[in-house]
Tab-separated table of C-alpha atoms in Angstrom:
chain	number	residue	atom	x	y	z
A	1115	MET	CA	-2.610	-0.319	25.298
A	1116	ARG	CA	-4.241	2.926	24.261
A	1117	LYS	CA	-7.658	3.746	24.908
A	1118	HIS	CA	-9.938	5.594	22.490
A	1119	GLY	CA	-12.370	8.010	23.774
A	1120	GLY	CA	-15.564	6.168	22.849
A	1121	GLY	CA	-15.360	7.223	19.219
A	1122	GLU	CA	-16.456	5.217	16.193
A	1123	VAL	CA	-14.413	2.183	15.370
A	1124	PHE	CA	-14.134	0.978	11.700
A	1125	ARG	CA	-13.235	-2.491	10.462
A	1126	ILE	CA	-11.283	-2.990	7.164
A	1127	THR	CA	-12.536	-6.451	6.530
A	1128	GLY	CA	-15.406	-5.129	4.580
A	1129	ALA	CA	-13.220	-3.130	2.295
A	1130	ARG	CA	-13.297	-4.076	-1.460
A	1131	GLN	CA	-10.121	-5.143	-3.158
A	1132	GLY	CA	-8.109	-2.687	-4.989
A	1133	LEU	CA	-8.640	-1.799	-8.688
A	1134	ALA	CA	-5.246	-3.323	-9.814
A	1135	GLU	CA	-6.098	-6.553	-8.112
A	1136	ASP	CA	-9.599	-6.582	-9.697
A	1137	VAL	CA	-8.311	-5.973	-13.121
A	1138	ARG	CA	-5.579	-8.626	-12.727
A	1139	GLY	CA	-8.214	-11.146	-11.524
A	1140	ARG	CA	-10.501	-10.405	-14.533
A	1141	GLN	CA	-7.545	-10.712	-16.905
A	1142	ARG	CA	-6.547	-14.096	-15.437
A	1143	ARG	CA	-10.107	-15.467	-15.761
A	1144	TYR	CA	-10.222	-14.277	-19.418
A	1145	VAL	CA	-6.889	-15.970	-20.270
A	1146	ILE	CA	-7.950	-19.199	-18.484
A	1147	SER	CA	-11.366	-19.130	-20.525
A	1148	MET	CA	-9.511	-18.537	-23.822
A	1149	SER	CA	-7.099	-21.383	-23.057
A	1150	ILE	CA	-9.920	-23.781	-22.507
A	1151	ARG	CA	-11.481	-22.390	-25.737
A	1152	THR	CA	-8.233	-23.105	-27.637
A	1153	LEU	CA	-7.925	-26.646	-26.149
A	1154	SER	CA	-11.553	-27.377	-27.128
A	1155	VAL	CA	-11.086	-26.163	-30.732
A	1156	ILE	CA	-7.958	-28.284	-31.066
A	1157	ALA	CA	-9.851	-31.243	-29.579
A	1158	ALA	CA	-12.697	-30.621	-32.043
A	1159	ALA	CA	-10.298	-30.731	-34.964
A	1160	SER	CA	-8.377	-33.784	-33.760
A	1161	LEU	CA	-11.494	-35.839	-32.890
A	1162	TRP	CA	-13.608	-34.921	-35.966
A	1163	ASN	CA	-12.981	-38.353	-37.700
A	1164	VAL	CA	-12.746	-40.316	-34.490
A	1165	GLU	CA	-15.590	-39.275	-32.258
A	1166	ARG	CA	-17.885	-36.919	-34.115
A	1167	TYR	CA	-20.224	-36.190	-31.141
A	1168	VAL	CA	-17.432	-35.218	-28.798
A	1169	ALA	CA	-15.928	-33.103	-31.498
A	1170	ILE	CA	-19.216	-31.360	-32.020
A	1171	VAL	CA	-19.587	-30.601	-28.266
A	1172	ALA	CA	-16.013	-29.384	-28.122
A	1173	LEU	CA	-16.766	-27.183	-31.156
A	1174	VAL	CA	-19.862	-25.656	-29.579
A	1175	VAL	CA	-17.921	-25.004	-26.271
A	1176	GLY	CA	-15.208	-23.392	-28.417
A	1177	ALA	CA	-17.825	-21.250	-30.142
A	1178	VAL	CA	-19.781	-20.178	-27.045
A	1179	LEU	CA	-16.902	-19.699	-24.600
A	1180	PRO	CA	-15.559	-16.348	-26.069
A	1181	TYR	CA	-18.893	-14.649	-25.526
A	1182	ILE	CA	-19.140	-15.864	-21.903
A	1183	ALA	CA	-15.412	-14.925	-21.223
A	1184	VAL	CA	-15.942	-11.424	-22.515
A	1185	VAL	CA	-19.135	-10.970	-20.461
A	1186	ILE	CA	-17.395	-12.205	-17.264
A	1187	ALA	CA	-14.228	-10.125	-17.991
A	1188	ASN	CA	-16.267	-6.942	-18.559
A	1189	ALA	CA	-18.512	-7.447	-15.643
A	1190	GLY	CA	-16.669	-4.818	-13.573
A	1191	ARG	CA	-16.429	-4.355	-9.920
A	1192	GLU	CA	-19.356	-5.758	-7.991
A	1193	THR	CA	-20.854	-4.270	-4.838
A	1194	THR	CA	-20.616	-6.491	-1.808
A	1195	PRO	CA	-23.787	-6.066	0.161
A	1196	SER	CA	-23.326	-9.384	1.962
A	1197	LEU	CA	-20.161	-8.234	3.794
A	1198	PRO	CA	-20.470	-7.236	7.396
A	1199	SER	CA	-20.894	-3.637	8.312
A	1200	THR	CA	-17.649	-1.661	8.549
A	1201	PHE	CA	-18.884	0.169	11.600
A	1202	VAL	CA	-18.404	-1.361	15.055
A	1203	PRO	CA	-20.350	0.548	17.844
A	1204	PRO	CA	-18.332	0.967	21.063
A	1205	PRO	CA	-18.956	-1.595	23.718
A	1206	VAL	CA	-21.851	-0.751	26.081
A	1207	ARG	CA	-20.880	-0.941	29.733
A	1208	PRO	CA	-23.521	-2.707	31.901
A	1209	GLU	CA	-25.192	-0.751	34.605
A	1210	LEU	CA	-25.533	-1.958	38.281
A	1211	PRO	CA	-29.045	-2.489	39.319
A	1212	ALA	CA	-30.422	0.330	41.560
A	1213	LYS	CA	-30.439	-0.372	45.214
A	1214	PRO	CA	-33.985	-0.698	46.551
A	1215	SER	CA	-34.970	2.148	48.776
A	1216	GLU	CA	-35.737	1.551	52.524
A	1217	ASP	CA	-39.283	2.931	52.087
A	1218	ALA	CA	-40.138	0.343	49.496
A	1219	GLU	CA	-38.984	-2.445	51.699
A	1220	THR	CA	-40.921	-1.386	54.845
A	1221	ASN	CA	-44.204	-0.207	53.023
A	1222	THR	CA	-45.868	-3.445	51.774
A	1223	PRO	CA	-49.445	-3.645	50.775
A	1224	SER	CA	-50.232	-5.748	53.837
A	1225	ASP	CA	-48.962	-2.946	56.099
A	1226	HIS	CA	-51.391	-0.400	54.603
A	1227	ALA	CA	-54.330	-2.652	54.867
A	1228	ALA	CA	-54.263	-3.018	58.651
């Protein structure tokens, strides 16, 4: 095992994900949202004469979801302040306690009073 000379040690657990992964994730969320929107519009059209209230709710979801999906997809990369620090200080070696001197052991306050 190789020892480092007490320099700074960095962790990569606090690193952000790559740009390609970020874009892919945002595209996936957008496609899922648009699929839900398509299903809700189809449900609204098919339930219009059967369950009007459910059809209206599905139509409202189908009308509002594109705006929400675009806002989420264009949100961009977020900063991650809650992640741990990427700097790990080197371990501190404990010090041994100092040996008491012989003068301190023999000179007690009661000896000076007499």
